[in-house]
CSV table of C-alpha atoms in Angstrom, one decimal:
chain,number,residue,atom,x,y,z
A,1,MET,CA,25.1,-160.5,-154.3
A,2,PRO,CA,24.4,-162.7,-157.3
A,3,ASN,CA,25.4,-166.0,-155.6
A,4,GLU,CA,23.6,-165.2,-152.3
A,5,PRO,CA,20.9,-167.8,-151.5
A,6,LYS,CA,17.4,-166.6,-151.6
A,7,LEU,CA,16.4,-167.8,-148.2
A,8,PHE,CA,13.1,-166.1,-147.7
A,9,ASP,CA,11.3,-166.0,-151.1
A,10,ASP,CA,9.1,-169.0,-150.3
A,11,THR,CA,6.9,-167.4,-147.5
A,12,PRO,CA,5.5,-163.9,-147.4
A,13,GLN,CA,6.2,-161.9,-144.3
A,14,TRP,CA,4.8,-158.6,-143.1
A,15,VAL,CA,6.0,-156.1,-140.4
A,16,CYS,CA,3.5,-154.0,-138.6
A,17,LEU,CA,4.6,-150.3,-138.4
A,18,GLU,CA,2.5,-149.7,-135.3
A,19,CYS,CA,3.9,-152.4,-133.0
A,20,GLY,CA,6.7,-154.1,-135.0
A,21,TYR,CA,5.1,-157.6,-134.9
A,22,ASN,CA,6.1,-159.9,-137.8
A,23,MET,CA,3.3,-161.8,-139.6
A,24,ILE,CA,4.3,-164.9,-141.5
A,25,GLY,CA,2.2,-166.0,-144.4
A,26,GLU,CA,-0.7,-164.3,-146.3
A,27,ILE,CA,-1.4,-160.8,-145.3
A,28,PRO,CA,-4.1,-160.5,-142.6
A,29,ASP,CA,-6.7,-157.7,-142.5
A,30,ILE,CA,-5.4,-156.5,-139.1
A,31,CYS,CA,-2.3,-157.1,-137.0
A,32,PRO,CA,-3.0,-159.9,-134.6
A,33,PHE,CA,-0.9,-158.2,-132.0
A,34,CYS,CA,-2.1,-154.6,-131.9
A,35,GLY,CA,-5.1,-154.5,-134.3
A,36,ALA,CA,-3.5,-152.0,-136.8
A,37,ARG,CA,-5.0,-152.2,-140.4
A,38,HIS,CA,-3.1,-153.9,-143.2
A,39,ASP,CA,-2.3,-150.5,-144.8
A,40,ARG,CA,0.2,-150.1,-141.9
A,41,PHE,CA,2.2,-153.2,-142.9
A,42,LEU,CA,5.4,-153.4,-144.9
A,43,THR,CA,6.8,-156.5,-146.5
A,44,TRP,CA,9.9,-157.8,-144.7
A,45,ASP,CA,12.2,-156.8,-147.5
A,46,GLU,CA,10.8,-153.3,-147.6
A,47,ALA,CA,11.4,-153.1,-143.9
A,48,GLU,CA,14.9,-154.4,-144.3
A,49,LYS,CA,15.6,-151.5,-146.7
A,50,THR,CA,14.0,-148.9,-144.4
A,51,TYR,CA,15.2,-150.0,-140.9
A,52,ARG,CA,18.7,-150.7,-139.7
A,53,VAL,CA,19.5,-152.7,-136.5
A,54,ILE,CA,22.2,-150.8,-134.7
A,55,VAL,CA,24.5,-152.3,-132.0
A,56,ARG,CA,25.1,-150.3,-128.9
A,57,PRO,CA,27.6,-151.7,-126.3
A,58,VAL,CA,26.3,-152.0,-122.8
A,59,ASN,CA,29.6,-153.4,-121.4
A,60,ASP,CA,32.4,-155.7,-122.7
A,61,TYR,CA,30.2,-158.7,-123.3
A,62,VAL,CA,26.6,-157.3,-123.8
A,63,SER,CA,25.3,-155.1,-126.6
A,64,GLN,CA,21.8,-153.6,-127.2
A,65,LEU,CA,20.1,-154.1,-130.6
A,66,LEU,CA,17.7,-151.4,-131.7
A,67,SER,CA,16.0,-150.5,-135.0
A,68,VAL,CA,16.7,-147.1,-136.5
A,69,PRO,CA,14.5,-145.3,-137.2
A,70,LYS,CA,12.2,-146.6,-134.4
A,71,LEU,CA,10.0,-149.5,-135.6
A,72,GLY,CA,6.6,-149.4,-134.0
A,73,LEU,CA,6.8,-149.9,-130.2
A,74,GLU,CA,10.5,-150.7,-130.7
A,75,HIS,CA,11.7,-153.1,-128.0
A,76,ALA,CA,15.4,-153.7,-127.5
A,77,ALA,CA,17.0,-157.1,-127.9
A,78,TYR,CA,20.4,-157.9,-126.5
A,79,ARG,CA,23.5,-159.8,-127.7
A,80,ILE,CA,25.6,-161.7,-125.2
A,81,GLU,CA,29.2,-162.8,-126.0
A,82,THR,CA,30.1,-165.9,-124.0
A,83,GLU,CA,33.0,-168.3,-124.1
A,84,GLN,CA,30.7,-170.9,-125.6
A,85,GLY,CA,29.2,-168.6,-128.3
A,86,ALA,CA,27.0,-165.7,-128.8
A,87,ALA,CA,23.3,-165.6,-127.9
A,88,TRP,CA,20.5,-163.0,-128.2
A,89,ILE,CA,17.9,-162.2,-125.6
A,90,ASP,CA,14.7,-161.6,-127.7
A,91,SER,CA,14.9,-160.6,-131.4
A,92,PRO,CA,14.8,-157.3,-133.3
A,93,SER,CA,11.6,-156.7,-135.3
A,94,ALA,CA,13.6,-155.7,-138.4
A,95,PHE,CA,15.7,-158.2,-140.3
A,96,ASN,CA,19.3,-157.1,-141.1
A,97,ARG,CA,21.4,-159.9,-142.6
A,98,ASP,CA,24.6,-158.0,-142.1
A,99,LEU,CA,24.6,-158.4,-138.3
A,100,THR,CA,27.2,-160.6,-136.7
A,101,PRO,CA,25.9,-164.2,-136.5
A,102,MET,CA,24.9,-165.7,-133.2
A,103,GLN,CA,24.1,-169.3,-132.1
A,104,ALA,CA,20.8,-169.0,-130.1
A,105,ILE,CA,17.9,-166.7,-129.5
A,106,LEU,CA,16.6,-167.0,-125.9
A,107,PHE,CA,13.1,-165.4,-125.5
A,108,THR,CA,11.7,-163.8,-122.4
A,109,HIS,CA,8.2,-164.3,-123.8
A,110,HIS,CA,6.3,-164.5,-127.1
A,111,HIS,CA,5.6,-160.8,-127.6
A,112,PHE,CA,9.0,-160.1,-129.0
A,113,MET,CA,9.6,-162.8,-131.5
A,114,GLY,CA,10.4,-160.1,-134.1
A,115,ALA,CA,12.2,-161.4,-137.2
A,116,SER,CA,13.6,-164.4,-135.3
A,117,ASN,CA,12.4,-166.9,-137.9
A,118,GLN,CA,14.6,-165.2,-140.5
A,119,TYR,CA,17.6,-164.9,-138.3
A,120,ARG,CA,17.2,-168.6,-137.3
A,121,LYS,CA,17.2,-169.6,-140.9
A,122,LEU,CA,20.0,-167.4,-142.0
A,123,TRP,CA,22.4,-168.5,-139.2
A,124,ASN,CA,21.0,-171.9,-138.2
A,125,ALA,CA,20.4,-170.5,-134.7
A,126,GLN,CA,18.5,-172.3,-132.0
A,127,VAL,CA,15.3,-170.7,-130.8
A,128,ARG,CA,14.2,-171.3,-127.2
A,129,LEU,CA,10.8,-170.2,-125.7
A,130,HIS,CA,9.0,-171.5,-122.7
A,131,GLU,CA,6.4,-174.1,-123.5
A,132,LEU,CA,3.5,-172.1,-122.0
A,133,ASP,CA,4.2,-169.2,-124.4
A,134,ALA,CA,5.0,-171.4,-127.3
A,135,ARG,CA,1.4,-172.6,-127.2
A,136,HIS,CA,0.1,-169.1,-127.8
A,137,PRO,CA,-1.5,-168.3,-131.2
A,138,LEU,CA,1.0,-165.4,-131.7
A,139,SER,CA,3.8,-168.0,-131.6
A,140,ALA,CA,2.2,-170.5,-134.0
A,141,SER,CA,4.0,-169.3,-137.2
A,142,PHE,CA,7.4,-169.1,-135.6
A,143,ASP,CA,9.9,-172.0,-135.4
A,144,VAL,CA,10.8,-172.9,-131.8
A,145,ASP,CA,13.6,-175.5,-131.5
A,146,LEU,CA,13.4,-176.0,-127.7
A,147,ARG,CA,10.3,-175.5,-125.6
A,148,PHE,CA,11.6,-175.5,-122.1
A,149,THR,CA,9.5,-176.0,-119.0
A,150,SER,CA,11.9,-175.2,-116.1
A,151,ASP,CA,14.9,-173.1,-115.3
A,152,TYR,CA,18.1,-174.0,-117.2
A,153,ILE,CA,21.6,-172.8,-118.1
A,154,VAL,CA,23.0,-172.5,-121.6
A,155,TYR,CA,26.3,-170.7,-122.7
A,156,GLY,CA,26.6,-169.8,-119.0
A,157,ILE,CA,23.4,-167.8,-119.2
A,158,GLU,CA,20.9,-168.6,-116.5
A,159,ALA,CA,17.2,-168.8,-117.3
A,160,PHE,CA,14.5,-168.4,-114.6
A,161,HIS,CA,10.9,-169.1,-115.4
A,162,ILE,CA,8.8,-166.3,-113.8
A,163,GLY,CA,5.3,-166.3,-115.3
A,164,GLY,CA,3.1,-163.4,-114.4
A,165,HIS,CA,3.1,-161.0,-117.4
A,166,THR,CA,2.8,-164.0,-119.6
A,167,PRO,CA,2.5,-167.7,-118.5
A,168,GLY,CA,6.0,-168.5,-119.8
A,169,PHE,CA,7.8,-165.2,-119.0
A,170,THR,CA,11.5,-165.9,-118.4
A,171,LEU,CA,14.2,-163.7,-117.1
A,172,TYR,CA,17.9,-164.2,-117.8
A,173,ILE,CA,21.1,-163.5,-115.9
A,174,TYR,CA,24.6,-163.5,-117.4
A,175,ARG,CA,27.5,-162.7,-115.0
A,176,ASP,CA,26.4,-159.4,-113.5
A,177,VAL,CA,23.7,-158.4,-115.9
A,178,LEU,CA,19.9,-159.0,-115.5
A,179,PHE,CA,17.7,-159.2,-118.6
A,180,VAL,CA,14.1,-158.5,-117.5
A,181,CYS,CA,12.6,-157.2,-120.7
A,182,ASP,CA,9.2,-155.4,-120.1
A,183,TYR,CA,8.0,-157.0,-116.9
A,184,VAL,CA,8.3,-153.5,-115.3
A,185,PHE,CA,8.5,-150.0,-116.8
A,186,LEU,CA,10.7,-147.3,-115.4
A,187,THR,CA,8.8,-144.0,-114.8
A,188,GLU,CA,9.8,-140.5,-113.7
A,189,SER,CA,8.4,-141.3,-110.2
A,190,GLY,CA,9.7,-144.8,-109.9
A,191,MET,CA,8.5,-148.0,-111.6
A,192,ARG,CA,5.2,-149.7,-112.6
A,193,PHE,CA,4.2,-153.2,-113.6
A,194,ASN,CA,3.5,-153.9,-117.3
A,195,PRO,CA,-0.3,-153.4,-117.5
A,196,PHE,CA,-0.7,-155.6,-120.6
A,197,GLY,CA,-1.2,-158.9,-118.8
A,198,PRO,CA,-3.0,-160.3,-115.7
A,199,GLU,CA,-2.5,-157.7,-113.0
A,200,ARG,CA,-2.8,-159.9,-110.0
A,201,GLU,CA,-0.5,-162.7,-111.4
A,202,THR,CA,2.0,-160.1,-112.6
A,203,ARG,CA,2.3,-158.6,-109.1
A,204,THR,CA,2.3,-162.0,-107.3
A,205,ARG,CA,5.1,-163.5,-109.5
A,206,ALA,CA,7.2,-160.4,-109.1
A,207,GLN,CA,8.1,-161.9,-105.7
A,208,ARG,CA,9.9,-164.7,-107.6
A,209,ILE,CA,11.9,-162.1,-109.4
A,210,HIS,CA,12.9,-160.6,-106.1
A,211,GLU,CA,13.9,-164.0,-104.7
A,212,VAL,CA,16.2,-164.6,-107.8
A,213,VAL,CA,17.9,-161.3,-107.8
A,214,LYS,CA,18.1,-160.0,-104.2
A,215,ALA,CA,21.2,-162.1,-103.2
A,216,ARG,CA,23.0,-161.6,-106.6
A,217,HIS,CA,26.0,-159.3,-107.2
A,218,LEU,CA,24.5,-157.6,-110.2
A,219,GLU,CA,25.6,-154.4,-111.8
A,220,THR,CA,23.3,-153.7,-114.8
A,221,VAL,CA,19.6,-154.3,-115.8
A,222,CYS,CA,18.7,-154.6,-119.4
A,223,GLY,CA,15.0,-153.7,-120.0
A,224,TYR,CA,12.8,-153.5,-123.1
A,225,ASN,CA,13.7,-149.8,-123.6
A,226,TYR,CA,16.3,-149.0,-121.0
A,227,VAL,CA,19.6,-150.0,-119.5
A,228,ALA,CA,19.8,-149.2,-115.7
A,229,ASN,CA,22.1,-149.5,-112.7
A,230,PHE,CA,21.0,-152.6,-110.8
A,231,SER,CA,21.1,-150.9,-107.3
A,232,ASP,CA,18.9,-148.1,-108.4
A,233,TRP,CA,16.6,-150.5,-110.3
A,234,LEU,CA,16.3,-152.8,-107.3
A,235,ALA,CA,15.3,-150.0,-104.9
A,236,ARG,CA,12.5,-149.0,-107.3
A,237,PHE,CA,11.5,-152.6,-107.7
A,238,GLU,CA,11.3,-153.3,-103.9
A,239,SER,CA,9.3,-150.1,-103.5
A,240,LEU,CA,6.9,-151.3,-106.2
A,241,ILE,CA,6.3,-154.8,-104.8
A,242,SER,CA,5.8,-153.4,-101.3
A,243,LYS,CA,2.9,-151.3,-102.4
A,244,ARG,CA,-0.6,-152.6,-101.7
A,245,THR,CA,-3.1,-152.8,-104.5
A,246,GLU,CA,-6.1,-150.6,-104.2
């Protein structure tokens, strides 16, 4: 559109096709997240033309956001409709300006910042990330409006600092839905911890997750690449945390 403000012409931004990480500023030789070479990068506007963020309903107030075609590792983000406003849990890697605006992006951890800086600028959205993850070099180029250090509630969404997978890892609960991102992976035989982090700390802090969720009346779990029934998920999770390490 001729009168549309050019919000993003001032700073170059690149998207890694291997992992989906967004790099802000001059093009690096390799992706700082996965190590892919720069010939595997697209400019953000090329990525916007190639990848669409689609919205898939989970229930009446939660939707899953996914890039089509799949962008790199392709993590899901989630939109929550509340009485106070709309919020995202994590951010898509692809930027699509025609999505419905929201008021806040609440991050589980710094691995899935995606194109959050562009969505923040487009909609004047507030970005929240735990202080311990906001200090990480991968977060340095991204705007974080609120660096929290403890559990909190916003828009009726409860945030619980867990740690483990990353120092600032945070899970969220809204009504009967748990947002746990990639702390654990579902497998054909059950469940396993995310191996990309400190193994001992990840396992130890999983007990905190269990303490938070075990007495809740939850129905659904939203993970980084799945949506699951909570009862089934909890049975797998309890089996996982009961196993001894070798």
